[in-house]
């Protein structure tokens, strides 16, 4: 993946620092998105699914540590914390909460770019190993057979799925927005059974109900006369 394919979300409330970060990152070929407070930071993370987050600790609420905890509940997206030069306690706490790295202000732009590239390389290897799928507010880990959804309050909810429901969700998430027929879903998720259309409809109905329970009622959509698709902005 080239820099031009990688999007960095900057959550920083000091306009001068944010402007410097964007200037250097864009010069290196990265795409950037900037927000200035924690609430908008969480909204942007959910909407744009960035490749890396630069997260200031001391931002208007929720603060950087709260955001770090929220995101780490459902996602392994790389996060580099921006800290004050003397803020040693929060530096250590950030690492314990799952930050990939931290850099103190005022920072050396060349060092920051080098740290970002290192974290991205490490993350790319980790994602390949973990087999993570992220679609909107939904995160699926195929190694641990877990599916987490971020509800409207920013809290992560684990979906209590059966094996067949999990297979269906993975199949949808591998090609979001593609419409699958019932036969497609039976072949992919119930290959050893003699399932009929009404059987796959039953599994889908239960899956949709579980998604609805955590706030994802519109994730699986019916395409009349064709089948179903997973759709998340």
PDB file of C-alpha atoms in Angstrom:
ATOM      1  CA  UNK A   1       0.000   0.000   0.000  1.00  0.00           C
ATOM      2  CA  UNK A   2       1.413   3.405  -0.956  1.00  0.00           C
ATOM      3  CA  UNK A   3       1.126   6.582   1.110  1.00  0.00           C
ATOM      4  CA  UNK A   4      -1.481   7.851  -1.356  1.00  0.00           C
ATOM      5  CA  UNK A   5      -3.763   4.998  -0.306  1.00  0.00           C
ATOM      6  CA  UNK A   6      -3.436   5.728   3.419  1.00  0.00           C
ATOM      7  CA  UNK A   7      -5.689   8.047   5.386  1.00  0.00           C
ATOM      8  CA  UNK A   8      -4.610   9.582   8.698  1.00  0.00           C
ATOM      9  CA  UNK A   9      -7.152  11.038  11.112  1.00  0.00           C
ATOM     10  CA  UNK A  10      -5.779  13.923  13.200  1.00  0.00           C
ATOM     11  CA  UNK A  11      -7.634  14.622  16.454  1.00  0.00           C
ATOM     12  CA  UNK A  12      -6.025  17.821  17.718  1.00  0.00           C
ATOM     13  CA  UNK A  13      -7.561  20.996  19.134  1.00  0.00           C
ATOM     14  CA  UNK A  14      -4.644  23.384  18.519  1.00  0.00           C
ATOM     15  CA  UNK A  15      -5.126  24.790  14.994  1.00  0.00           C
ATOM     16  CA  UNK A  16      -1.454  25.616  14.460  1.00  0.00           C
ATOM     17  CA  UNK A  17      -0.298  22.114  15.336  1.00  0.00           C
ATOM     18  CA  UNK A  18      -3.045  20.521  13.231  1.00  0.00           C
ATOM     19  CA  UNK A  19      -2.064  22.687  10.267  1.00  0.00           C
ATOM     20  CA  UNK A  20       1.605  21.688  10.598  1.00  0.00           C
ATOM     21  CA  UNK A  21       0.679  18.002  10.844  1.00  0.00           C
ATOM     22  CA  UNK A  22      -1.503  18.165   7.750  1.00  0.00           C
ATOM     23  CA  UNK A  23       1.135  20.033   5.789  1.00  0.00           C
ATOM     24  CA  UNK A  24       3.899  17.517   6.507  1.00  0.00           C
ATOM     25  CA  UNK A  25       1.691  14.455   6.068  1.00  0.00           C
ATOM     26  CA  UNK A  26       0.260  15.647   2.778  1.00  0.00           C
ATOM     27  CA  UNK A  27       3.769  16.510   1.581  1.00  0.00           C
ATOM     28  CA  UNK A  28       4.682  12.856   2.242  1.00  0.00           C
ATOM     29  CA  UNK A  29       1.702  11.689   0.190  1.00  0.00           C
ATOM     30  CA  UNK A  30      -0.749  10.805   2.974  1.00  0.00           C
ATOM     31  CA  UNK A  31      -4.404  11.795   2.930  1.00  0.00           C
ATOM     32  CA  UNK A  32      -5.569  13.565   6.093  1.00  0.00           C
ATOM     33  CA  UNK A  33      -8.744  14.388   7.971  1.00  0.00           C
ATOM     34  CA  UNK A  34      -8.732  16.795  10.931  1.00  0.00           C
ATOM     35  CA  UNK A  35     -11.184  17.270  13.801  1.00  0.00           C
ATOM     36  CA  UNK A  36     -10.704  19.348  16.929  1.00  0.00           C
ATOM     37  CA  UNK A  37     -12.564  17.531  19.710  1.00  0.00           C
ATOM     38  CA  UNK A  38     -13.236  14.064  21.028  1.00  0.00           C
ATOM     39  CA  UNK A  39     -16.876  13.770  19.995  1.00  0.00           C
ATOM     40  CA  UNK A  40     -16.127  14.610  16.378  1.00  0.00           C
ATOM     41  CA  UNK A  41     -13.039  12.405  16.566  1.00  0.00           C
ATOM     42  CA  UNK A  42     -15.111   9.335  17.360  1.00  0.00           C
ATOM     43  CA  UNK A  43     -17.640  10.226  14.668  1.00  0.00           C
ATOM     44  CA  UNK A  44     -14.922  10.629  12.047  1.00  0.00           C
ATOM     45  CA  UNK A  45     -13.205   7.377  13.038  1.00  0.00           C
ATOM     46  CA  UNK A  46     -16.459   5.486  12.532  1.00  0.00           C
ATOM     47  CA  UNK A  47     -17.235   7.177   9.232  1.00  0.00           C
ATOM     48  CA  UNK A  48     -13.890   7.211   7.412  1.00  0.00           C
ATOM     49  CA  UNK A  49     -12.156   4.097   8.821  1.00  0.00           C
ATOM     50  CA  UNK A  50      -8.641   5.665   8.843  1.00  0.00           C
ATOM     51  CA  UNK A  51      -5.398   3.734   8.496  1.00  0.00           C
ATOM     52  CA  UNK A  52      -3.883   5.543  11.485  1.00  0.00           C
ATOM     53  CA  UNK A  53      -4.960   8.075  14.114  1.00  0.00           C
ATOM     54  CA  UNK A  54      -2.864  10.901  15.562  1.00  0.00           C
ATOM     55  CA  UNK A  55      -4.601  11.566  18.868  1.00  0.00           C
ATOM     56  CA  UNK A  56      -3.879  14.435  21.246  1.00  0.00           C
ATOM     57  CA  UNK A  57      -4.403  13.506  24.881  1.00  0.00           C
ATOM     58  CA  UNK A  58      -5.624  16.895  26.073  1.00  0.00           C
ATOM     59  CA  UNK A  59      -8.609  17.658  23.838  1.00  0.00           C
ATOM     60  CA  UNK A  60     -12.176  18.741  24.698  1.00  0.00           C
ATOM     61  CA  UNK A  61     -14.224  15.764  25.874  1.00  0.00           C
ATOM     62  CA  UNK A  62     -14.072  12.957  25.610  1.00  0.00           C
ATOM     63  CA  UNK A  63     -10.315  13.345  26.031  1.00  0.00           C
ATOM     64  CA  UNK A  64      -7.656  11.342  24.207  1.00  0.00           C
ATOM     65  CA  UNK A  65      -7.440   8.560  26.799  1.00  0.00           C
ATOM     66  CA  UNK A  66     -11.226   8.059  26.726  1.00  0.00           C
ATOM     67  CA  UNK A  67     -11.160   7.891  22.932  1.00  0.00           C
ATOM     68  CA  UNK A  68      -8.258   5.431  23.020  1.00  0.00           C
ATOM     69  CA  UNK A  69     -10.173   3.119  25.362  1.00  0.00           C
ATOM     70  CA  UNK A  70     -13.338   3.306  23.251  1.00  0.00           C
ATOM     71  CA  UNK A  71     -11.561   2.508  20.014  1.00  0.00           C
ATOM     72  CA  UNK A  72      -9.421  -0.238  21.517  1.00  0.00           C
ATOM     73  CA  UNK A  73     -12.592  -1.992  22.655  1.00  0.00           C
ATOM     74  CA  UNK A  74     -13.399  -2.844  19.042  1.00  0.00           C
ATOM     75  CA  UNK A  75     -10.507  -1.972  16.764  1.00  0.00           C
ATOM     76  CA  UNK A  76      -6.759  -2.389  16.300  1.00  0.00           C
ATOM     77  CA  UNK A  77      -6.401   0.715  14.132  1.00  0.00           C
ATOM     78  CA  UNK A  78      -2.915   2.171  14.791  1.00  0.00           C
ATOM     79  CA  UNK A  79      -2.971   5.089  17.226  1.00  0.00           C
ATOM     80  CA  UNK A  80      -0.085   7.456  17.990  1.00  0.00           C
ATOM     81  CA  UNK A  81      -0.678   9.742  20.958  1.00  0.00           C
ATOM     82  CA  UNK A  82       0.421  13.372  20.930  1.00  0.00           C
ATOM     83  CA  UNK A  83       1.483  14.416  24.442  1.00  0.00           C
ATOM     84  CA  UNK A  84       2.966  17.344  26.321  1.00  0.00           C
ATOM     85  CA  UNK A  85       6.733  17.129  26.765  1.00  0.00           C
ATOM     86  CA  UNK A  86       6.478  16.546  30.538  1.00  0.00           C
ATOM     87  CA  UNK A  87       3.337  14.372  30.554  1.00  0.00           C
ATOM     88  CA  UNK A  88       5.092  11.128  31.547  1.00  0.00           C
ATOM     89  CA  UNK A  89       2.161   9.602  33.471  1.00  0.00           C
ATOM     90  CA  UNK A  90      -0.216   9.884  30.525  1.00  0.00           C
ATOM     91  CA  UNK A  91       2.459   8.569  28.144  1.00  0.00           C
ATOM     92  CA  UNK A  92       2.728   5.370  30.176  1.00  0.00           C
ATOM     93  CA  UNK A  93      -1.034   5.116  30.620  1.00  0.00           C
ATOM     94  CA  UNK A  94      -1.526   5.504  26.861  1.00  0.00           C
ATOM     95  CA  UNK A  95       0.741   2.554  26.161  1.00  0.00           C
ATOM     96  CA  UNK A  96      -1.002   0.427  28.780  1.00  0.00           C
ATOM     97  CA  UNK A  97      -4.376   1.249  27.194  1.00  0.00           C
ATOM     98  CA  UNK A  98      -3.196   0.113  23.771  1.00  0.00           C
ATOM     99  CA  UNK A  99      -1.561   3.078  22.020  1.00  0.00           C
ATOM    100  CA  UNK A 100       0.997   1.996  19.425  1.00  0.00           C
ATOM    101  CA  UNK A 101       3.361   4.877  20.144  1.00  0.00           C
ATOM    102  CA  UNK A 102       3.496   8.424  21.485  1.00  0.00           C
ATOM    103  CA  UNK A 103       5.385  11.542  20.496  1.00  0.00           C
ATOM    104  CA  UNK A 104       5.919  14.659  22.581  1.00  0.00           C
ATOM    105  CA  UNK A 105       5.199  18.211  21.508  1.00  0.00           C
ATOM    106  CA  UNK A 106       6.974  20.128  20.117  1.00  0.00           C
ATOM    107  CA  UNK A 107       7.822  17.306  17.731  1.00  0.00           C
ATOM    108  CA  UNK A 108      10.388  16.891  14.992  1.00  0.00           C
ATOM    109  CA  UNK A 109       8.404  16.435  11.735  1.00  0.00           C
ATOM    110  CA  UNK A 110      10.926  13.976  10.281  1.00  0.00           C
ATOM    111  CA  UNK A 111      10.773  11.867  13.442  1.00  0.00           C
ATOM    112  CA  UNK A 112       6.968  11.919  13.389  1.00  0.00           C
ATOM    113  CA  UNK A 113       6.845  10.713   9.773  1.00  0.00           C
ATOM    114  CA  UNK A 114       9.335   7.941  10.590  1.00  0.00           C
ATOM    115  CA  UNK A 115       7.253   6.842  13.591  1.00  0.00           C
ATOM    116  CA  UNK A 116       4.090   6.799  11.491  1.00  0.00           C
ATOM    117  CA  UNK A 117       5.690   4.642   8.812  1.00  0.00           C
ATOM    118  CA  UNK A 118       7.038   2.227  11.409  1.00  0.00           C
ATOM    119  CA  UNK A 119       3.650   1.844  13.094  1.00  0.00           C
ATOM    120  CA  UNK A 120       1.877   1.377   9.760  1.00  0.00           C
ATOM    121  CA  UNK A 121       4.318  -1.347   8.673  1.00  0.00           C
ATOM    122  CA  UNK A 122       3.855  -3.144  11.975  1.00  0.00           C
ATOM    123  CA  UNK A 123       0.084  -2.770  11.754  1.00  0.00           C
ATOM    124  CA  UNK A 124      -0.144  -4.132   8.205  1.00  0.00           C
ATOM    125  CA  UNK A 125       1.551  -7.338   9.326  1.00  0.00           C
ATOM    126  CA  UNK A 126      -0.683  -7.593  12.394  1.00  0.00           C
ATOM    127  CA  UNK A 127      -3.929  -7.103  10.453  1.00  0.00           C
ATOM    128  CA  UNK A 128      -2.968  -9.843   8.009  1.00  0.00           C
ATOM    129  CA  UNK A 129      -2.434 -12.179  10.947  1.00  0.00           C
ATOM    130  CA  UNK A 130      -5.556 -11.234  12.881  1.00  0.00           C
ATOM    131  CA  UNK A 131      -7.860 -11.439   9.861  1.00  0.00           C
ATOM    132  CA  UNK A 132      -9.837  -8.382  10.887  1.00  0.00           C
ATOM    133  CA  UNK A 133     -12.777  -7.151   8.838  1.00  0.00           C
ATOM    134  CA  UNK A 134     -14.077  -3.631   9.472  1.00  0.00           C
ATOM    135  CA  UNK A 135     -17.270  -2.325   7.894  1.00  0.00           C
ATOM    136  CA  UNK A 136     -18.521   0.940   9.333  1.00  0.00           C
ATOM    137  CA  UNK A 137     -19.060   0.426  13.061  1.00  0.00           C
ATOM    138  CA  UNK A 138     -18.741  -3.347  12.741  1.00  0.00           C
ATOM    139  CA  UNK A 139     -15.465  -5.185  13.461  1.00  0.00           C
ATOM    140  CA  UNK A 140     -15.116  -8.944  12.876  1.00  0.00           C
ATOM    141  CA  UNK A 141     -12.152 -11.019  14.019  1.00  0.00           C
ATOM    142  CA  UNK A 142     -12.067 -14.272  12.076  1.00  0.00           C
ATOM    143  CA  UNK A 143      -9.393 -15.806  14.316  1.00  0.00           C
ATOM    144  CA  UNK A 144     -11.318 -15.319  17.565  1.00  0.00           C
ATOM    145  CA  UNK A 145     -14.799 -15.716  16.012  1.00  0.00           C
ATOM    146  CA  UNK A 146     -15.970 -12.450  17.540  1.00  0.00           C
ATOM    147  CA  UNK A 147     -18.033  -9.607  16.095  1.00  0.00           C
ATOM    148  CA  UNK A 148     -18.225  -6.216  17.810  1.00  0.00           C
ATOM    149  CA  UNK A 149     -20.481  -3.281  17.032  1.00  0.00           C
ATOM    150  CA  UNK A 150     -20.125   0.318  18.249  1.00  0.00           C
ATOM    151  CA  UNK A 151     -23.528   1.588  19.335  1.00  0.00           C
ATOM    152  CA  UNK A 152     -24.803   5.159  19.071  1.00  0.00           C
ATOM    153  CA  UNK A 153     -23.264   6.045  22.455  1.00  0.00           C
ATOM    154  CA  UNK A 154     -19.800   4.907  21.364  1.00  0.00           C
ATOM    155  CA  UNK A 155     -19.817   1.718  23.448  1.00  0.00           C
ATOM    156  CA  UNK A 156     -18.713  -1.600  21.953  1.00  0.00           C
ATOM    157  CA  UNK A 157     -21.199  -4.479  21.967  1.00  0.00           C
ATOM    158  CA  UNK A 158     -20.251  -8.078  21.247  1.00  0.00           C
ATOM    159  CA  UNK A 159     -22.770  -9.960  19.131  1.00  0.00           C
ATOM    160  CA  UNK A 160     -23.785 -13.386  20.531  1.00  0.00           C
ATOM    161  CA  UNK A 161     -23.698 -15.210  17.209  1.00  0.00           C
ATOM    162  CA  UNK A 162     -24.043 -18.868  16.317  1.00  0.00           C
ATOM    163  CA  UNK A 163     -21.448 -20.327  13.941  1.00  0.00           C
ATOM    164  CA  UNK A 164     -23.793 -20.043  10.950  1.00  0.00           C
ATOM    165  CA  UNK A 165     -24.692 -16.445  11.802  1.00  0.00           C
ATOM    166  CA  UNK A 166     -20.998 -15.613  12.128  1.00  0.00           C
ATOM    167  CA  UNK A 167     -20.258 -17.204   8.744  1.00  0.00           C
ATOM    168  CA  UNK A 168     -23.047 -15.177   7.157  1.00  0.00           C
ATOM    169  CA  UNK A 169     -21.759 -11.938   8.653  1.00  0.00           C
ATOM    170  CA  UNK A 170     -18.191 -12.651   7.493  1.00  0.00           C
ATOM    171  CA  UNK A 171     -19.406 -13.473   3.987  1.00  0.00           C
ATOM    172  CA  UNK A 172     -21.302 -10.198   3.776  1.00  0.00           C
ATOM    173  CA  UNK A 173     -18.424  -8.170   5.248  1.00  0.00           C
ATOM    174  CA  UNK A 174     -15.876  -9.533   2.796  1.00  0.00           C
ATOM    175  CA  UNK A 175     -17.763  -7.813  -0.006  1.00  0.00           C
ATOM    176  CA  UNK A 176     -19.851  -5.041   1.548  1.00  0.00           C
ATOM    177  CA  UNK A 177     -22.625  -3.605  -0.625  1.00  0.00           C
ATOM    178  CA  UNK A 178     -22.646  -6.673  -2.882  1.00  0.00           C
ATOM    179  CA  UNK A 179     -26.028  -8.349  -3.158  1.00  0.00           C
ATOM    180  CA  UNK A 180     -26.057 -12.117  -2.477  1.00  0.00           C
ATOM    181  CA  UNK A 181     -28.825 -14.499  -3.469  1.00  0.00           C
ATOM    182  CA  UNK A 182     -30.083 -17.113  -1.038  1.00  0.00           C
ATOM    183  CA  UNK A 183     -28.267 -19.777  -3.067  1.00  0.00           C
ATOM    184  CA  UNK A 184     -25.006 -17.790  -2.770  1.00  0.00           C
ATOM    185  CA  UNK A 185     -25.385 -17.697   1.004  1.00  0.00           C
ATOM    186  CA  UNK A 186     -26.281 -21.376   1.303  1.00  0.00           C
ATOM    187  CA  UNK A 187     -23.271 -22.414  -0.791  1.00  0.00           C
ATOM    188  CA  UNK A 188     -20.912 -20.193   1.169  1.00  0.00           C
ATOM    189  CA  UNK A 189     -22.164 -20.681   4.719  1.00  0.00           C
ATOM    190  CA  UNK A 190     -24.006 -24.029   4.761  1.00  0.00           C
ATOM    191  CA  UNK A 191     -22.101 -26.041   2.118  1.00  0.00           C
ATOM    192  CA  UNK A 192     -22.610 -29.434   3.749  1.00  0.00           C
ATOM    193  CA  UNK A 193     -26.314 -29.106   4.397  1.00  0.00           C
ATOM    194  CA  UNK A 194     -29.453 -29.545   2.332  1.00  0.00           C
ATOM    195  CA  UNK A 195     -30.741 -26.165   3.508  1.00  0.00           C
ATOM    196  CA  UNK A 196     -33.734 -24.647   1.791  1.00  0.00           C
ATOM    197  CA  UNK A 197     -34.405 -20.974   1.229  1.00  0.00           C
ATOM    198  CA  UNK A 198     -36.543 -20.753   4.343  1.00  0.00           C
ATOM    199  CA  UNK A 199     -33.639 -22.117   6.460  1.00  0.00           C
ATOM    200  CA  UNK A 200     -31.250 -19.382   5.344  1.00  0.00           C
ATOM    201  CA  UNK A 201     -34.061 -16.847   5.856  1.00  0.00           C
ATOM    202  CA  UNK A 202     -34.378 -18.059   9.444  1.00  0.00           C
ATOM    203  CA  UNK A 203     -30.645 -17.622  10.111  1.00  0.00           C
ATOM    204  CA  UNK A 204     -30.715 -14.178   8.522  1.00  0.00           C
ATOM    205  CA  UNK A 205     -33.736 -13.154  10.556  1.00  0.00           C
ATOM    206  CA  UNK A 206     -31.941 -14.070  13.796  1.00  0.00           C
ATOM    207  CA  UNK A 207     -28.757 -12.308  12.690  1.00  0.00           C
ATOM    208  CA  UNK A 208     -30.676  -9.154  11.831  1.00  0.00           C
ATOM    209  CA  UNK A 209     -32.464  -9.215  15.176  1.00  0.00           C
ATOM    210  CA  UNK A 210     -29.132  -9.462  17.035  1.00  0.00           C
ATOM    211  CA  UNK A 211     -27.717  -6.574  15.015  1.00  0.00           C
ATOM    212  CA  UNK A 212     -30.859  -4.558  15.691  1.00  0.00           C
ATOM    213  CA  UNK A 213     -30.500  -5.173  19.428  1.00  0.00           C
ATOM    214  CA  UNK A 214     -27.187  -3.258  19.444  1.00  0.00           C
ATOM    215  CA  UNK A 215     -28.267  -0.500  17.060  1.00  0.00           C
ATOM    216  CA  UNK A 216     -27.433  -2.011  13.669  1.00  0.00           C
ATOM    217  CA  UNK A 217     -30.938  -2.581  12.400  1.00  0.00           C
ATOM    218  CA  UNK A 218     -30.194  -1.290   8.889  1.00  0.00           C
ATOM    219  CA  UNK A 219     -26.926  -3.159   8.303  1.00  0.00           C
ATOM    220  CA  UNK A 220     -28.386  -6.108   6.399  1.00  0.00           C
ATOM    221  CA  UNK A 221     -30.726  -4.913   3.682  1.00  0.00           C
ATOM    222  CA  UNK A 222     -33.179  -6.833   1.544  1.00  0.00           C
ATOM    223  CA  UNK A 223     -32.911  -6.282  -2.200  1.00  0.00           C
ATOM    224  CA  UNK A 224     -36.368  -7.194  -3.459  1.00  0.00           C
ATOM    225  CA  UNK A 225     -36.391 -10.056  -5.915  1.00  0.00           C
ATOM    226  CA  UNK A 226     -32.631 -10.620  -5.599  1.00  0.00           C
ATOM    227  CA  UNK A 227     -31.360 -11.281  -2.082  1.00  0.00           C
ATOM    228  CA  UNK A 228     -29.477  -9.508   0.695  1.00  0.00           C
ATOM    229  CA  UNK A 229     -26.521  -7.222   1.214  1.00  0.00           C
ATOM    230  CA  UNK A 230     -24.512  -5.664   4.027  1.00  0.00           C
ATOM    231  CA  UNK A 231     -24.505  -1.905   3.754  1.00  0.00           C
ATOM    232  CA  UNK A 232     -22.737   0.518   6.120  1.00  0.00           C
ATOM    233  CA  UNK A 233     -21.629   4.071   5.431  1.00  0.00           C
TER     234      UNK A 233
END
